[in-house]
mmCIF file of C-alpha atoms in Angstrom:
data_model
loop_
_atom_site.group_PDB
_atom_site.id
_atom_site.type_symbol
_atom_site.label_atom_id
_atom_site.label_comp_id
_atom_site.label_asym_id
_atom_site.label_seq_id
_atom_site.Cartn_x
_atom_site.Cartn_y
_atom_site.Cartn_z
ATOM 1 C CA MET M 15 0.000 0.000 0.000
ATOM 2 C CA ARG M 16 2.778 2.390 0.887
ATOM 3 C CA ARG M 17 4.560 1.740 -2.423
ATOM 4 C CA GLY M 18 1.297 2.200 -4.353
ATOM 5 C CA LEU M 19 0.559 5.419 -2.512
ATOM 6 C CA PHE M 20 4.076 6.684 -3.281
ATOM 7 C CA TYR M 21 3.691 6.015 -7.001
ATOM 8 C CA THR M 22 0.266 7.693 -6.972
ATOM 9 C CA ILE M 23 1.728 10.834 -5.393
ATOM 10 C CA VAL M 24 4.593 10.878 -7.917
ATOM 11 C CA VAL M 25 2.149 10.596 -10.837
ATOM 12 C CA LEU M 26 -0.007 13.400 -9.433
ATOM 13 C CA LEU M 27 3.014 15.664 -8.998
ATOM 14 C CA LEU M 28 4.097 14.995 -12.579
ATOM 15 C CA LEU M 29 0.615 15.832 -13.842
ATOM 16 C CA VAL M 30 0.565 19.044 -11.835
ATOM 17 C CA GLY M 31 3.979 19.969 -13.241
ATOM 18 C CA ILE M 32 2.904 19.276 -16.827
ATOM 19 C CA ILE M 33 -0.294 21.295 -16.422
ATOM 20 C CA GLY M 34 1.641 24.163 -14.876
ATOM 21 C CA ALA M 35 4.137 24.139 -17.734
ATOM 22 C CA LEU M 36 1.326 24.187 -20.309
ATOM 23 C CA ILE M 37 -0.326 27.131 -18.569
ATOM 24 C CA PHE M 38 3.004 29.002 -18.474
ATOM 25 C CA LEU M 39 3.639 28.408 -22.174
ATOM 26 C CA SER M 40 0.128 29.454 -23.139
ATOM 27 C CA LYS M 41 0.431 32.665 -21.128
ATOM 28 C CA ARG M 42 3.799 33.340 -22.691
ATOM 29 C CA ALA M 43 2.368 32.839 -26.165
ATOM 30 C CA GLU M 44 -0.354 35.395 -25.372
ATOM 31 C CA GLN M 45 2.214 38.108 -24.583
ATOM 32 C CA PRO M 46 2.930 40.654 -27.316
ATOM 33 C CA PRO M 47 6.124 40.005 -29.309
ATOM 34 C CA LEU M 48 7.596 43.348 -28.320
ATOM 35 C CA ALA M 49 7.912 44.836 -24.863
ATOM 36 C CA GLY M 50 8.363 48.559 -24.740
ATOM 37 C CA PRO M 51 9.042 51.593 -22.552
ATOM 38 C CA GLY M 52 5.670 52.131 -20.943
ATOM 39 C CA ASP M 53 3.036 53.417 -23.328
ATOM 40 C CA LEU M 54 5.616 55.111 -25.554
ATOM 41 C CA ALA M 55 4.356 53.511 -28.765
ATOM 42 C CA ALA M 56 0.754 54.409 -28.067
ATOM 43 C CA VAL M 57 1.170 58.058 -27.137
ATOM 44 C CA VAL M 58 4.191 59.291 -29.078
ATOM 45 C CA ALA M 59 3.819 60.434 -32.684
ATOM 46 C CA LYS M 60 6.541 59.164 -35.004
ATOM 47 C CA PRO M 61 6.935 61.780 -37.737
ATOM 48 C CA LYS M 62 8.456 60.883 -41.039
ATOM 49 C CA PRO M 63 12.179 61.726 -41.010
ATOM 50 C CA VAL M 64 13.408 64.754 -42.899
ATOM 51 C CA VAL M 65 16.530 63.981 -44.910
ATOM 52 C CA ASP M 66 18.916 65.763 -47.242
ATOM 53 C CA TYR M 67 22.200 65.368 -49.082
ATOM 54 C CA PHE M 68 25.335 66.172 -47.067
ATOM 55 C CA GLU M 69 28.705 66.944 -48.645
ATOM 56 C CA GLY M 70 27.543 65.119 -51.781
ATOM 57 C CA CYS M 71 26.409 62.035 -49.832
ATOM 58 C CA PRO M 72 22.730 61.010 -50.216
ATOM 59 C CA PRO M 73 20.740 60.021 -47.128
ATOM 60 C CA SER M 74 20.907 56.383 -48.257
ATOM 61 C CA GLY M 75 24.724 56.414 -48.177
ATOM 62 C CA ASP M 76 26.843 54.444 -50.605
ATOM 63 C CA GLY M 77 26.221 50.829 -49.633
ATOM 64 C CA GLY M 78 25.097 48.601 -46.823
ATOM 65 C CA ASP M 79 21.411 48.898 -45.940
ATOM 66 C CA PRO M 80 20.084 52.075 -47.622
ATOM 67 C CA LEU M 81 16.904 52.142 -45.545
ATOM 68 C CA LEU M 82 18.824 51.916 -42.281
ATOM 69 C CA ASN M 83 21.283 54.550 -43.483
ATOM 70 C CA THR M 84 18.426 56.918 -44.262
ATOM 71 C CA LEU M 85 17.061 56.619 -40.738
ATOM 72 C CA LYS M 86 20.516 57.277 -39.311
ATOM 73 C CA ASN M 87 20.814 60.434 -41.409
ATOM 74 C CA ARG M 88 17.624 62.260 -40.420
ATOM 75 C CA ILE M 89 18.160 65.907 -39.472
ATOM 76 C CA ASP M 90 14.850 66.943 -37.909
ATOM 77 C CA GLU M 91 14.238 68.105 -34.357
ATOM 78 C CA GLY M 92 11.243 66.516 -32.638
ATOM 79 C CA VAL M 93 8.873 66.953 -29.726
ATOM 80 C CA TRP M 94 10.723 64.767 -27.236
ATOM 81 C CA ALA M 95 9.000 62.224 -24.979
ATOM 82 C CA SER M 96 10.624 61.396 -21.652
ATOM 83 C CA THR M 97 11.648 57.788 -20.986
ATOM 84 C CA THR M 98 14.433 55.985 -19.094
ATOM 85 C CA ILE M 99 17.562 53.998 -19.863
ATOM 86 C CA SER M 100 16.108 50.967 -18.079
ATOM 87 C CA ALA M 101 12.977 51.157 -20.223
ATOM 88 C CA LEU M 102 15.069 51.188 -23.408
ATOM 89 C CA LEU M 103 17.137 48.255 -22.166
ATOM 90 C CA ALA M 104 13.888 46.336 -21.582
ATOM 91 C CA LEU M 105 12.716 46.946 -25.141
ATOM 92 C CA THR M 106 12.890 43.698 -27.141
ATOM 93 C CA TRP M 107 12.947 42.873 -30.859
ATOM 94 C CA PRO M 108 12.298 39.921 -33.215
ATOM 95 C CA GLU M 109 15.386 37.718 -33.359
ATOM 96 C CA ALA M 110 14.858 37.081 -37.076
ATOM 97 C CA ILE M 111 15.938 40.631 -37.962
ATOM 98 C CA GLU M 112 19.402 40.315 -36.450
ATOM 99 C CA ASN M 113 22.165 40.921 -39.004
ATOM 100 C CA GLN M 114 19.543 41.201 -41.755
ATOM 101 C CA PRO M 115 18.931 44.181 -44.087
ATOM 102 C CA ARG M 116 15.461 45.661 -43.820
ATOM 103 C CA SER M 117 14.560 44.523 -47.315
ATOM 104 C CA LYS M 118 14.638 40.935 -45.989
ATOM 105 C CA TRP M 119 12.557 41.490 -42.870
ATOM 106 C CA ALA M 120 9.218 39.700 -42.671
ATOM 107 C CA SER M 121 6.165 41.975 -42.559
ATOM 108 C CA VAL M 122 5.307 40.938 -39.008
ATOM 109 C CA ASP M 123 8.827 41.827 -37.857
ATOM 110 C CA LYS M 124 8.698 45.215 -39.587
ATOM 111 C CA GLU M 125 5.435 45.952 -37.812
ATOM 112 C CA ALA M 126 6.868 44.905 -34.447
ATOM 113 C CA VAL M 127 9.889 47.194 -34.781
ATOM 114 C CA ALA M 128 7.773 50.055 -36.152
ATOM 115 C CA LEU M 129 5.806 50.155 -32.887
ATOM 116 C CA TYR M 130 8.735 51.955 -31.287
ATOM 117 C CA GLU M 131 11.251 52.906 -33.939
ATOM 118 C CA GLY M 132 11.207 56.578 -34.816
ATOM 119 C CA SER M 133 9.973 57.626 -31.379
ATOM 120 C CA PRO M 134 11.363 61.035 -30.330
ATOM 121 C CA VAL M 135 12.851 60.106 -26.959
ATOM 122 C CA GLN M 136 14.573 61.996 -24.174
ATOM 123 C CA VAL M 137 16.566 60.236 -21.443
ATOM 124 C CA GLU M 138 18.673 61.269 -18.468
ATOM 125 C CA GLY M 139 21.828 59.494 -17.385
ATOM 126 C CA TYR M 140 25.597 59.434 -17.577
ATOM 127 C CA LEU M 141 28.100 59.102 -20.391
ATOM 128 C CA LEU M 142 30.753 56.405 -20.077
ATOM 129 C CA GLU M 143 32.786 57.090 -23.197
ATOM 130 C CA ALA M 144 32.662 58.898 -26.530
ATOM 131 C CA LYS M 145 34.536 57.562 -29.517
ATOM 132 C CA LYS M 146 35.042 58.778 -33.065
ATOM 133 C CA MET M 147 34.248 55.904 -35.419
ATOM 134 C CA SER M 148 35.698 54.678 -38.704
ATOM 135 C CA PRO M 149 34.250 55.464 -42.163
ATOM 136 C CA GLU M 150 30.840 53.832 -42.752
ATOM 137 C CA SER M 151 28.416 53.394 -45.625
ATOM 138 C CA CYS M 152 25.857 55.757 -44.055
ATOM 139 C CA ASN M 153 28.381 58.583 -44.495
ATOM 140 C CA CYS M 154 29.578 57.418 -47.931
ATOM 141 C CA HIS M 155 32.791 56.171 -46.283
ATOM 142 C CA SER M 156 34.002 59.707 -45.660
ATOM 143 C CA VAL M 157 37.156 59.888 -43.589
ATOM 144 C CA LYS M 158 36.336 63.402 -42.374
ATOM 145 C CA TYR M 159 32.636 63.021 -41.585
ATOM 146 C CA VAL M 160 32.071 60.071 -39.258
ATOM 147 C CA ASP M 161 29.695 59.109 -36.452
ATOM 148 C CA TYR M 162 30.438 59.455 -32.740
ATOM 149 C CA HIS M 163 29.560 56.388 -30.656
ATOM 150 C CA ILE M 164 28.626 57.285 -27.083
ATOM 151 C CA TRP M 165 27.800 54.810 -24.322
ATOM 152 C CA MET M 166 25.156 55.948 -21.815
ATOM 153 C CA THR M 167 23.929 54.373 -18.569
ATOM 154 C CA ASP M 168 21.625 55.367 -15.711
ATOM 155 C CA ASP M 169 24.489 54.980 -13.222
ATOM 156 C CA PRO M 170 28.060 56.234 -13.799
ATOM 157 C CA ASN M 171 29.448 53.145 -12.064
ATOM 158 C CA LYS M 172 27.910 50.716 -14.545
ATOM 159 C CA SER M 173 29.781 49.241 -17.516
ATOM 160 C CA ARG M 174 29.239 49.490 -21.249
ATOM 161 C CA ALA M 175 27.595 46.046 -21.105
ATOM 162 C CA GLN M 176 24.689 47.801 -19.338
ATOM 163 C CA SER M 177 24.588 50.807 -21.660
ATOM 164 C CA VAL M 178 22.474 52.158 -24.480
ATOM 165 C CA VAL M 179 24.524 53.261 -27.480
ATOM 166 C CA ILE M 180 23.698 56.762 -28.659
ATOM 167 C CA GLU M 181 25.202 58.143 -31.846
ATOM 168 C CA VAL M 182 25.909 61.592 -33.194
ATOM 169 C CA ALA M 183 25.724 61.784 -36.987
ATOM 170 C CA PRO M 184 27.881 64.194 -39.044
ATOM 171 C CA ARG M 185 24.804 65.922 -40.499
ATOM 172 C CA VAL M 186 23.882 67.014 -36.969
ATOM 173 C CA LEU M 187 27.401 67.373 -35.583
ATOM 174 C CA VAL M 188 28.337 70.177 -38.006
ATOM 175 C CA HIS M 189 25.740 72.372 -36.277
ATOM 176 C CA HIS M 190 27.178 71.771 -32.789
ATOM 177 C CA PRO M 191 30.781 72.997 -32.421
ATOM 178 C CA GLU M 192 30.911 72.086 -28.711
ATOM 179 C CA TRP M 193 30.076 68.424 -29.317
ATOM 180 C CA THR M 194 33.692 67.324 -29.401
ATOM 181 C CA THR M 195 34.992 63.978 -28.145
ATOM 182 C CA ARG M 196 37.189 65.972 -25.735
ATOM 183 C CA ARG M 197 34.182 67.755 -24.195
ATOM 184 C CA LEU M 198 32.108 64.582 -24.077
ATOM 185 C CA GLY M 199 35.043 62.777 -22.490
ATOM 186 C CA GLU M 200 35.246 65.449 -19.779
ATOM 187 C CA ILE M 201 31.546 65.008 -19.058
ATOM 188 C CA ALA M 202 32.085 61.267 -18.712
ATOM 189 C CA ARG M 203 35.137 61.590 -16.419
ATOM 190 C CA ASN M 204 33.394 64.164 -14.237
ATOM 191 C CA LYS M 205 30.286 61.974 -14.026
ATOM 192 C CA GLU M 206 28.083 64.911 -15.001
ATOM 193 C CA LYS M 207 24.447 64.083 -15.444
ATOM 194 C CA VAL M 208 23.222 64.615 -19.000
ATOM 195 C CA ARG M 209 19.949 64.703 -20.876
ATOM 196 C CA ILE M 210 19.927 63.304 -24.388
ATOM 197 C CA SER M 211 17.236 63.918 -27.004
ATOM 198 C CA GLY M 212 17.065 61.982 -30.254
ATOM 199 C CA TRP M 213 15.393 59.323 -32.358
ATOM 200 C CA LEU M 214 14.904 55.703 -31.312
ATOM 201 C CA LEU M 215 16.474 53.397 -33.904
ATOM 202 C CA MET M 216 16.806 49.645 -34.352
ATOM 203 C CA ASP M 217 20.300 48.728 -35.546
ATOM 204 C CA PRO M 218 20.290 44.947 -36.156
ATOM 205 C CA GLU M 219 23.988 44.756 -36.979
ATOM 206 C CA HIS M 220 25.459 44.248 -33.488
ATOM 207 C CA PRO M 221 23.640 41.484 -31.576
ATOM 208 C CA ASP M 222 26.978 39.823 -30.800
ATOM 209 C CA GLN M 223 27.963 42.840 -28.682
ATOM 210 C CA ILE M 224 25.058 42.579 -26.242
ATOM 211 C CA GLY M 225 26.375 41.966 -22.738
ATOM 212 C CA LYS M 226 29.844 43.051 -23.867
ATOM 213 C CA THR M 227 29.874 46.619 -25.175
ATOM 214 C CA ARG M 228 26.150 47.368 -25.073
ATOM 215 C CA GLY M 229 22.967 46.236 -23.391
ATOM 216 C CA THR M 230 20.683 46.385 -26.434
ATOM 217 C CA ILE M 231 20.706 46.911 -30.191
ATOM 218 C CA TRP M 232 18.102 49.645 -29.803
ATOM 219 C CA GLU M 233 19.915 52.971 -30.108
ATOM 220 C CA ILE M 234 19.237 56.669 -29.905
ATOM 221 C CA HIS M 235 20.454 57.611 -33.355
ATOM 222 C CA PRO M 236 20.854 60.325 -34.326
ATOM 223 C CA VAL M 237 21.240 62.407 -31.177
ATOM 224 C CA MET M 238 19.727 65.852 -31.720
ATOM 225 C CA GLN M 239 20.422 67.569 -28.378
ATOM 226 C CA ILE M 240 22.884 67.135 -25.485
ATOM 227 C CA GLU M 241 22.316 68.974 -22.203
ATOM 228 C CA THR M 242 24.079 69.033 -18.834
ATOM 229 C CA HIS M 243 22.450 69.723 -15.470
ATOM 230 C CA SER M 244 23.246 72.604 -13.156
ATOM 231 C CA LEU M 245 21.599 74.500 -10.310
ATOM 232 C CA THR M 246 19.597 76.475 -12.852
ATOM 233 C CA GLY M 247 18.357 73.390 -14.697
ATOM 234 C CA TRP M 248 19.226 71.785 -18.009
ATOM 235 C CA LYS M 249 21.540 73.667 -20.349
ATOM 236 C CA PRO M 250 22.544 72.694 -23.930
ATOM 237 C CA LEU M 251 26.261 72.324 -24.632
ATOM 238 C CA ASP M 252 25.870 75.011 -27.306
ATOM 239 C CA ASP M 253 23.215 76.964 -29.166
ATOM 240 C CA GLY M 254 23.480 74.931 -32.351
ATOM 241 C CA SER M 255 20.561 73.382 -34.227
ATOM 242 C CA THR M 256 19.871 71.907 -37.636
ATOM 243 C CA GLY M 257 16.978 74.343 -37.916
ATOM 244 C CA VAL M 258 14.682 71.610 -39.215
ATOM 245 C CA SER M 259 11.577 70.488 -37.341
ATOM 246 C CA SER M 260 9.373 67.446 -37.783
ATOM 247 C CA ALA M 261 5.661 67.648 -38.479
ATOM 248 C CA PRO M 262 3.305 68.299 -35.545
ATOM 249 C CA ALA M 263 1.941 65.244 -33.761
ATOM 250 C CA VAL M 264 -0.722 64.659 -36.381
ATOM 251 C CA ALA M 265 -0.876 62.644 -39.566
ATOM 252 C CA GLN M 266 0.893 65.061 -41.902
ATOM 253 C CA THR M 267 3.508 64.599 -44.561
ATOM 254 C CA VAL M 268 6.825 66.324 -43.959
ATOM 255 C CA PRO M 269 8.209 67.548 -47.284
ATOM 256 C CA PRO M 270 11.834 66.684 -47.920
ATOM 257 C CA VAL M 271 14.400 69.452 -47.805
ATOM 258 C CA THR M 272 16.164 68.052 -50.856
ATOM 259 C CA PRO M 273 15.978 69.976 -54.151
ATOM 260 C CA VAL M 274 13.447 68.668 -56.638
ATOM 261 C CA GLU M 275 16.196 67.638 -59.013
ATOM 262 C CA THR M 276 17.813 65.234 -56.559
ATOM 263 C CA ALA M 277 16.982 61.703 -55.527
ATOM 264 C CA THR M 278 16.888 60.626 -51.906
ATOM 265 C CA GLN M 279 16.068 57.499 -49.959
ATOM 266 C CA PRO M 280 13.208 58.281 -47.569
ATOM 267 C CA PRO M 281 12.797 56.225 -44.436
ATOM 268 C CA VAL M 282 10.637 53.279 -43.651
ATOM 269 C CA GLY M 283 8.240 53.343 -40.762
ATOM 270 C CA ASN M 284 4.522 53.212 -40.151
ATOM 271 C CA GLU M 285 3.535 54.889 -43.413
ATOM 272 C CA GLU M 286 2.411 53.088 -46.534
ATOM 273 C CA VAL M 287 4.188 53.911 -49.775
ATOM 274 C CA GLN M 288 1.559 53.767 -52.478
ATOM 275 C CA ASP M 289 0.234 55.552 -55.570
ATOM 276 C CA ASN M 290 2.449 53.910 -58.193
ATOM 277 C CA LYS M 291 0.807 55.933 -60.954
ATOM 278 C CA SER M 292 2.387 59.099 -59.615
ATOM 279 C CA VAL M 293 5.708 57.794 -60.950
ATOM 280 C CA GLN M 294 6.239 58.622 -64.612
ATOM 281 C CA ILE M 295 8.981 58.500 -67.234
ATOM 282 C CA GLY M 296 9.583 62.213 -67.806
ATOM 283 C CA THR M 297 11.960 62.174 -70.751
ATOM 284 C CA ILE M 298 14.694 60.243 -72.558
ATOM 285 C CA PHE M 299 17.976 61.888 -73.511
ATOM 286 C CA PHE M 300 18.686 59.625 -76.471
ATOM 287 C CA ASP M 301 21.393 61.505 -78.388
ATOM 288 C CA GLY M 302 24.469 61.239 -76.206
ATOM 289 C CA LYS M 303 27.317 63.672 -76.744
ATOM 290 C CA LYS M 304 30.136 61.298 -75.838
ATOM 291 C CA SER M 305 31.673 58.407 -77.749
ATOM 292 C CA ARG M 306 29.426 55.304 -77.529
ATOM 293 C CA GLU M 307 26.883 57.577 -75.779
ATOM 294 C CA PRO M 308 27.279 56.517 -72.120
ATOM 295 C CA ASP M 309 25.611 59.830 -71.179
ATOM 296 C CA GLU M 310 22.189 58.785 -72.531
ATOM 297 C CA PHE M 311 19.601 58.623 -69.757
ATOM 298 C CA VAL M 312 15.975 58.008 -68.881
ATOM 299 C CA GLU M 313 14.503 60.446 -66.394
ATOM 300 C CA ILE M 314 11.878 59.218 -63.908
ATOM 301 C CA ILE M 315 9.822 61.529 -61.680
ATOM 302 C CA ASN M 316 7.590 60.959 -58.665
ATOM 303 C CA ASN M 317 4.866 63.574 -59.196
ATOM 304 C CA GLY M 318 2.895 62.499 -56.118
ATOM 305 C CA ASN M 319 2.981 63.610 -52.495
ATOM 306 C CA GLN M 320 3.889 60.181 -51.085
ATOM 307 C CA PRO M 321 7.102 58.134 -51.317
ATOM 308 C CA VAL M 322 6.907 55.142 -53.646
ATOM 309 C CA ASP M 323 8.809 51.893 -53.108
ATOM 310 C CA ILE M 324 10.318 50.959 -56.485
ATOM 311 C CA THR M 325 12.166 47.892 -55.222
ATOM 312 C CA ASP M 326 12.062 45.181 -57.934
ATOM 313 C CA TRP M 327 10.663 47.627 -60.511
ATOM 314 C CA GLU M 328 12.024 47.321 -64.051
ATOM 315 C CA LEU M 329 12.804 49.877 -66.723
ATOM 316 C CA GLN M 330 12.751 48.257 -70.167
ATOM 317 C CA ASP M 331 13.836 49.250 -73.654
ATOM 318 C CA THR M 332 11.139 47.422 -75.611
ATOM 319 C CA THR M 333 12.995 47.491 -78.935
ATOM 320 C CA GLY M 334 16.395 46.398 -77.659
ATOM 321 C CA ASN M 335 15.379 44.007 -74.872
ATOM 322 C CA THR M 336 17.504 45.885 -72.346
ATOM 323 C CA GLU M 337 16.268 46.314 -68.786
ATOM 324 C CA TYR M 338 17.289 47.852 -65.465
ATOM 325 C CA LYS M 339 15.947 46.506 -62.132
ATOM 326 C CA TRP M 340 16.074 48.306 -58.787
ATOM 327 C CA GLU M 341 17.210 46.047 -55.950
ATOM 328 C CA SER M 342 16.121 48.349 -53.132
ATOM 329 C CA TYR M 343 14.978 51.949 -53.487
ATOM 330 C CA ILE M 344 12.217 54.287 -52.377
ATOM 331 C CA LEU M 345 11.519 57.339 -54.518
ATOM 332 C CA GLN M 346 10.826 60.490 -52.537
ATOM 333 C CA PRO M 347 7.842 62.682 -53.505
ATOM 334 C CA GLY M 348 8.920 65.332 -55.973
ATOM 335 C CA ALA M 349 12.253 63.608 -56.611
ATOM 336 C CA THR M 350 13.762 62.938 -60.018
ATOM 337 C CA ILE M 351 16.138 60.075 -60.781
ATOM 338 C CA ARG M 352 17.976 59.074 -63.940
ATOM 339 C CA VAL M 353 19.122 55.743 -65.319
ATOM 340 C CA TYR M 354 22.172 56.313 -67.525
ATOM 341 C CA THR M 355 23.358 54.037 -70.297
ATOM 342 C CA ASN M 356 26.872 53.667 -68.894
ATOM 343 C CA GLU M 357 27.512 56.410 -66.348
ATOM 344 C CA LYS M 358 26.716 56.871 -62.655
ATOM 345 C CA HIS M 359 25.669 60.213 -61.212
ATOM 346 C CA ASP M 360 25.062 60.225 -57.459
ATOM 347 C CA ASP M 361 23.057 63.446 -57.622
ATOM 348 C CA SER M 362 20.362 61.629 -59.617
ATOM 349 C CA GLY M 363 20.429 58.260 -57.876
ATOM 350 C CA GLY M 364 23.564 56.646 -59.272
ATOM 351 C CA PHE M 365 21.706 54.228 -61.577
ATOM 352 C CA SER M 366 23.169 52.804 -64.799
ATOM 353 C CA PHE M 367 22.386 50.073 -67.304
ATOM 354 C CA GLY M 368 26.114 49.445 -67.525
ATOM 355 C CA SER M 369 25.910 49.058 -71.289
ATOM 356 C CA GLY M 370 29.044 49.492 -73.382
ATOM 357 C CA SER M 371 26.987 50.530 -76.406
ATOM 358 C CA PRO M 372 24.117 52.981 -76.975
ATOM 359 C CA ILE M 373 20.639 51.830 -75.921
ATOM 360 C CA TRP M 374 18.213 54.462 -77.152
ATOM 361 C CA ASN M 375 17.771 54.823 -80.929
ATOM 362 C CA ASN M 376 17.967 58.390 -82.200
ATOM 363 C CA SER M 377 15.213 57.759 -84.748
ATOM 364 C CA GLY M 378 12.734 56.527 -82.183
ATOM 365 C CA ASP M 379 12.324 54.116 -79.267
ATOM 366 C CA ILE M 380 10.036 53.065 -76.415
ATOM 367 C CA ALA M 381 10.743 52.846 -72.688
ATOM 368 C CA GLU M 382 8.372 51.098 -70.303
ATOM 369 C CA LEU M 383 8.379 51.083 -66.499
ATOM 370 C CA TYR M 384 6.917 48.073 -64.649
ATOM 371 C CA ASP M 385 6.250 47.690 -60.929
ATOM 372 C CA SER M 386 7.147 44.646 -58.808
ATOM 373 C CA ASP M 387 3.884 42.948 -59.861
ATOM 374 C CA LYS M 388 4.876 43.330 -63.536
ATOM 375 C CA GLN M 389 2.149 45.903 -64.073
ATOM 376 C CA LEU M 390 2.873 48.714 -66.545
ATOM 377 C CA VAL M 391 3.294 51.998 -64.647
ATOM 378 C CA SER M 392 4.496 54.359 -67.381
ATOM 379 C CA ARG M 393 5.312 54.275 -71.109
ATOM 380 C CA TYR M 394 7.365 56.804 -73.061
ATOM 381 C CA ALA M 395 7.671 56.744 -76.862
ATOM 382 C CA TYR M 396 9.434 59.188 -79.152
ATOM 383 C CA GLY M 397 10.384 59.653 -82.823
ATOM 384 C CA ASN M 398 9.056 57.058 -85.273
ATOM 385 C CA LYS M 399 7.814 54.877 -82.397
ATOM 386 C CA LYS M 400 5.091 57.291 -81.325
#
């Protein structure tokens, strides 16, 4: 009887354990995929970034992930929402995005990140270190214009493994002469309390550094304001500013500050990029002035007031069976890009067929533009092909 009773108790305990585990797993499955800093996602407007060229470098940079680069290169001041370092460290992300360009993210992962990315945040804490970084694709690999990496914690005695990385971008830094690594280093050594304002960004490129040189791959990037605390309150390090503000906290479109005749990579976020029909072939320069006519080009314009994702779109020469396909690009409203026969011009997108011989017939030809669903968006005919 005693042995039977013992086995009965063991079986009951196992059943209780299994049921408890099932309840735990079901509750865990019910939790949202992303934990965030309070109600930040619900109450904070995330305006579309304002971007511009800088020293000849487009917002999308010259390689890497153009969408990420564009977010890093925003220049707009926001209406900052107060949060904490600990809240940012608690913010999670989908593991599938780690070390992956945004063009490869699943829709559900994009939506999860977009709940918080682009939030205008303001945090108080302490700087541990400020370091001038090496050339990167977001800055077109400039040696002169590079990012500053700064490590920030809520306690000056903590290590970088418990920090949030905040970054100062060159497009903002040029407006702040007092934001030097020497001054930031002094603030860190003196354990001065600081207040940082900037844009919350997901940088999926450094998950291997978590617990070593950072506590999260969420960043404040770019930093738009740095203040120190004194008896009279918070005081900026200098009076500098980009002079550009985001839209009010309503659903409005912020026009780009780029000239109409330039092409920029706008950011990704919560907005839909639609209205394909606003994109048109404007003209074809078919009579090149150079030998073998590498300077021929097709000009494409977004006449709408919304950005249009032209990833996987194709530009075709219907008479010569030549085509150009965009791997990853978003065309800003009002922007004009050009696809050259065998030249690259960064001020118009840097696109080229890479053809060693002329493409467009002087007597007449037809160009057609197709979207990613192979639907005809625009057709341009000239000469005897009209």
